[in-house]
XYZ file of C-alpha atoms in Angstrom:
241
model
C -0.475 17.150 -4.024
C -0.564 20.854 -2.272
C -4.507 20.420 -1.809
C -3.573 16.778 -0.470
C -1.324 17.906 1.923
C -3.280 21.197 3.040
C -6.280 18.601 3.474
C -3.912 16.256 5.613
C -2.890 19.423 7.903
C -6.539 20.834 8.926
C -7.080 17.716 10.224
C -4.916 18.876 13.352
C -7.749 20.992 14.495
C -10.538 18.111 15.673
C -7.518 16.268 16.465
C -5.927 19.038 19.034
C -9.861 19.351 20.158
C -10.229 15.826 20.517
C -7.388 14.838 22.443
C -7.317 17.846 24.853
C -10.771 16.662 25.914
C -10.168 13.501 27.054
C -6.691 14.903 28.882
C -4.162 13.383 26.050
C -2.093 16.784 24.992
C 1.091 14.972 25.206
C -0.152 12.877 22.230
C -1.147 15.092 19.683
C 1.938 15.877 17.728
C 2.595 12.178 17.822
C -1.310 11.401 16.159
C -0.605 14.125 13.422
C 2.192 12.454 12.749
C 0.800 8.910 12.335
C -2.007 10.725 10.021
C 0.534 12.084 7.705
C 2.449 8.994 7.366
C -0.252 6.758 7.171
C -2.050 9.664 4.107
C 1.474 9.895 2.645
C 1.022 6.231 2.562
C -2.412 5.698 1.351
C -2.258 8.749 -1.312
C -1.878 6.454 -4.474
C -5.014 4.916 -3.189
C -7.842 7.997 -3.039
C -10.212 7.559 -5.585
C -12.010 11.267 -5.557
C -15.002 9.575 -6.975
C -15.422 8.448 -3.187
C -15.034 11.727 -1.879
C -13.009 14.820 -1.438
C -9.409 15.232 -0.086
C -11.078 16.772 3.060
C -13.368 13.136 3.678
C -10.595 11.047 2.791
C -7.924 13.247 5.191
C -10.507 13.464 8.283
C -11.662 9.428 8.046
C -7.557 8.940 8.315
C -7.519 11.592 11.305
C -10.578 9.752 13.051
C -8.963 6.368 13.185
C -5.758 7.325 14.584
C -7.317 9.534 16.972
C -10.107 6.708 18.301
C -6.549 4.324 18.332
C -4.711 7.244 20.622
C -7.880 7.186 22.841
C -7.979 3.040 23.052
C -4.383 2.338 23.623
C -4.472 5.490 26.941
C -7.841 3.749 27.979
C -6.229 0.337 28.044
C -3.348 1.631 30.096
C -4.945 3.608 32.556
C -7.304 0.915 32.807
C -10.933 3.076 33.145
C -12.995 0.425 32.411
C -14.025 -3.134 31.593
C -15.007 -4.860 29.007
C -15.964 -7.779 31.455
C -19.385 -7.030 33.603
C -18.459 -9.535 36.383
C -14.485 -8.958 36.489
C -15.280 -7.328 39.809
C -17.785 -10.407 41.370
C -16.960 -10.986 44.827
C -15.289 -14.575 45.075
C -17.536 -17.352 46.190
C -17.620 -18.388 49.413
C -16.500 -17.432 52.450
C -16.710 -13.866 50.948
C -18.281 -10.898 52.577
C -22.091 -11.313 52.269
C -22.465 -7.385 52.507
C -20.054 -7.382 49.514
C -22.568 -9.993 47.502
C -25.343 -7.714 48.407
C -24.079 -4.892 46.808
C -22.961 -6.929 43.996
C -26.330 -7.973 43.293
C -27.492 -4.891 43.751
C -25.045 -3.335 41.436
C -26.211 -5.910 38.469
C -29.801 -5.379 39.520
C -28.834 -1.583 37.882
C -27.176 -2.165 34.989
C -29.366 -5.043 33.838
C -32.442 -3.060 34.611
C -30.964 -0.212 32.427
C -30.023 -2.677 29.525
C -33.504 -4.107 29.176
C -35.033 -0.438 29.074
C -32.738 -0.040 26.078
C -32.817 -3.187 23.614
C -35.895 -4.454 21.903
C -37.797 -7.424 22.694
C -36.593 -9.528 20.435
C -32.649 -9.036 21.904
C -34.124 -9.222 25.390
C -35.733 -12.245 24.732
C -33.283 -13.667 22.310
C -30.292 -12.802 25.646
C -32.782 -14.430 28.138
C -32.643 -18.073 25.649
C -29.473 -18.045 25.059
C -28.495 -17.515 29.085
C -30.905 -20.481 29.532
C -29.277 -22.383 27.109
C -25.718 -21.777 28.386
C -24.913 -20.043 24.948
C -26.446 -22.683 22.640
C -26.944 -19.956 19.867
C -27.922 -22.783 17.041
C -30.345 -24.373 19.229
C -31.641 -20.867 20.362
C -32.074 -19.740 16.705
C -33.766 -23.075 15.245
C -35.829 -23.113 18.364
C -36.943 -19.503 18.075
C -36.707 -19.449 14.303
C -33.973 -17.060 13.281
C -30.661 -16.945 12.118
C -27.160 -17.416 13.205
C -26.573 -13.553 12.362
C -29.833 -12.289 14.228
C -28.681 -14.408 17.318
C -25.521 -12.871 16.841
C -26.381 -9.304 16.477
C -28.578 -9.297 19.299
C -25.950 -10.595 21.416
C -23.853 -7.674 20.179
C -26.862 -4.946 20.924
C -26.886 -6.570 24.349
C -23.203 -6.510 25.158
C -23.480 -2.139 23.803
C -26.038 -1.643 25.983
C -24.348 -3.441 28.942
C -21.243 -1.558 28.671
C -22.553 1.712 28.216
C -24.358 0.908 30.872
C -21.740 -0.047 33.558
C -19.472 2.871 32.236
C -22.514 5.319 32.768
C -22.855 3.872 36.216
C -19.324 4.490 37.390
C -19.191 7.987 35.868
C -22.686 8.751 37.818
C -21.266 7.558 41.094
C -18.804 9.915 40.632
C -20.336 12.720 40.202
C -19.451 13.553 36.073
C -22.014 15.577 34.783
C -24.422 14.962 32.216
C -22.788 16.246 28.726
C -22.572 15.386 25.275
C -18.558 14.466 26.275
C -19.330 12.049 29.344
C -22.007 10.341 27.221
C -19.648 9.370 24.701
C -17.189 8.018 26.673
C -19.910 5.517 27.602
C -20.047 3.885 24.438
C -18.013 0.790 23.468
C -15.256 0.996 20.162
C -16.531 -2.157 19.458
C -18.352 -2.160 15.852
C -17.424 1.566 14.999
C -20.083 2.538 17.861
C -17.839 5.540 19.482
C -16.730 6.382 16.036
C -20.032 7.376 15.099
C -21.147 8.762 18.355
C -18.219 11.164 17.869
C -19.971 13.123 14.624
C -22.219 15.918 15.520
C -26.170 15.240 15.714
C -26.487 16.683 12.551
C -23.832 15.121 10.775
C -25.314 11.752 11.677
C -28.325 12.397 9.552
C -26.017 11.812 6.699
C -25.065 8.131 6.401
C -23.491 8.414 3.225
C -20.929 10.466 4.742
C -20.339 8.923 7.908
C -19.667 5.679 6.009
C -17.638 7.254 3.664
C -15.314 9.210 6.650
C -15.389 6.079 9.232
C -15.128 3.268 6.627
C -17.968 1.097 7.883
C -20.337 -0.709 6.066
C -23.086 1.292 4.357
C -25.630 -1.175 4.397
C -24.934 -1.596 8.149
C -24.271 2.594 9.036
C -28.356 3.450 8.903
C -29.275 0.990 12.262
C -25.672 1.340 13.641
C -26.151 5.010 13.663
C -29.800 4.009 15.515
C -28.400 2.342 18.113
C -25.657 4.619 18.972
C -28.345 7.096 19.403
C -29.954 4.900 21.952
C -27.154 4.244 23.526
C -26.493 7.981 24.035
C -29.659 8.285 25.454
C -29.245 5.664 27.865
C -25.894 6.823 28.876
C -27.484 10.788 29.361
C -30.303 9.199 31.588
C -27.603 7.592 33.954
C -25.658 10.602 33.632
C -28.553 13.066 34.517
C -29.533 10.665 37.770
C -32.742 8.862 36.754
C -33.833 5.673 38.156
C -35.781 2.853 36.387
């Protein structure tokens, strides 16, 4: 129990790092506090054939943390997880505020389809044609429900990372590991994993084991948060497609 709880407690160093980055000092005694009640609670549980105390205590620290971070981003409200919730209304609207609508799309879409592969670009562009027909798109094109459905998902990563690598580009973050992650959606573990270390992410095993996802899924999701990095340090660093 002593090597339990010592595991628990050096957990409070990424979390102090953690939250001081992203401006959230008020909430750190508050997250190691959720992480010892929810280990305290989950201790009859560990199975150290999974992994050691130290795994077990930082995949505990990692969730509440990513929860501190979602619940200050939803009330502070820095982004969207709607591309159009900011389309000027139809008619009789400004046509100078259109233009720069359209413009504004023109980026993010152009920067989404230098990301995905062909197949999710052309799997998007049939199911916008279709009006989101995804079992006529996937007899049609002959492939399944869940390859309709996780190119939709690679789509909808790329198009948020894009639009939140737009905003922080127009104004003026720099390009760094930090800003780049703050680009990339919770949705599907993505930031999760884009929180480990380069290195660290050549070991699958382990982030599955700390984040809890899916080992048969880690290996591509861990590819596609590195593209999305990528895409969101190209925005960052001011190139244009």
């Amino acid at each position: 129990m002593d090597v339990f709880l010592a595991a628990v407690e050096s957990t409070c160093g990424y979390v102090t790092r953690v939250l001081n980055q992203h401006a959230l000092h008020g909430e750190i005694d508050a997250a190691m506090q959720e992480i010892r009640v929810v280990a305290w609670r989950r201790a009859e549980s560990f199975d150290p054939t999974r992994g050691s105390f130290g795994h077990y205590a930082q995949g505990i620290a990692a969730k509440v943390v990513l929860a501190t971070r979602r619940e200050a981003a939803i009330q502070c409200e820095r982004f969207t997880a709607e591309f159009d919730t900011d389309r000027p209304a139809a008619g009789g609207g400004d046509p100078l505020d259109l233009l720069v609508h359209r413009f504004e799309q023109r980026r993010r879409i152009a920067w989404v389809r230098e990301t995905v592969s062909e197949r999710d670009w052309m799997i998007a562009i049939e199911l916008m044609l279709t009006d989101e027909a995804r079992a006529d798109v996937a007899e049609r094109i002959g492939v399944s429900p869940r390859t309709i459905r996780t190119a939709r998902e690679n789509i909808a990563a790329a198009a948020w990372t894009a639009n939140a690598a737009l905003r922080l580009a127009d104004r003026g973050y720099p390009n760094t590991r930090q800003s780049a992650i703050e680009c990339i959606p919770e949705t599907d573990g993505l930031r999760a994993i884009a929180l480990f270390q380069p290195a660290m992410m050549r070991d699958a095993a382990a982030v599955a084991r700390i984040t809890g996802l899916s080992k048969h899924r880690v290996h591509s999701r861990i590819a596609h948060v590195r593209k999305l990095l990528t895409l969101a340090a190209r925005i960052l660093d001011g190139e244009y497609i």
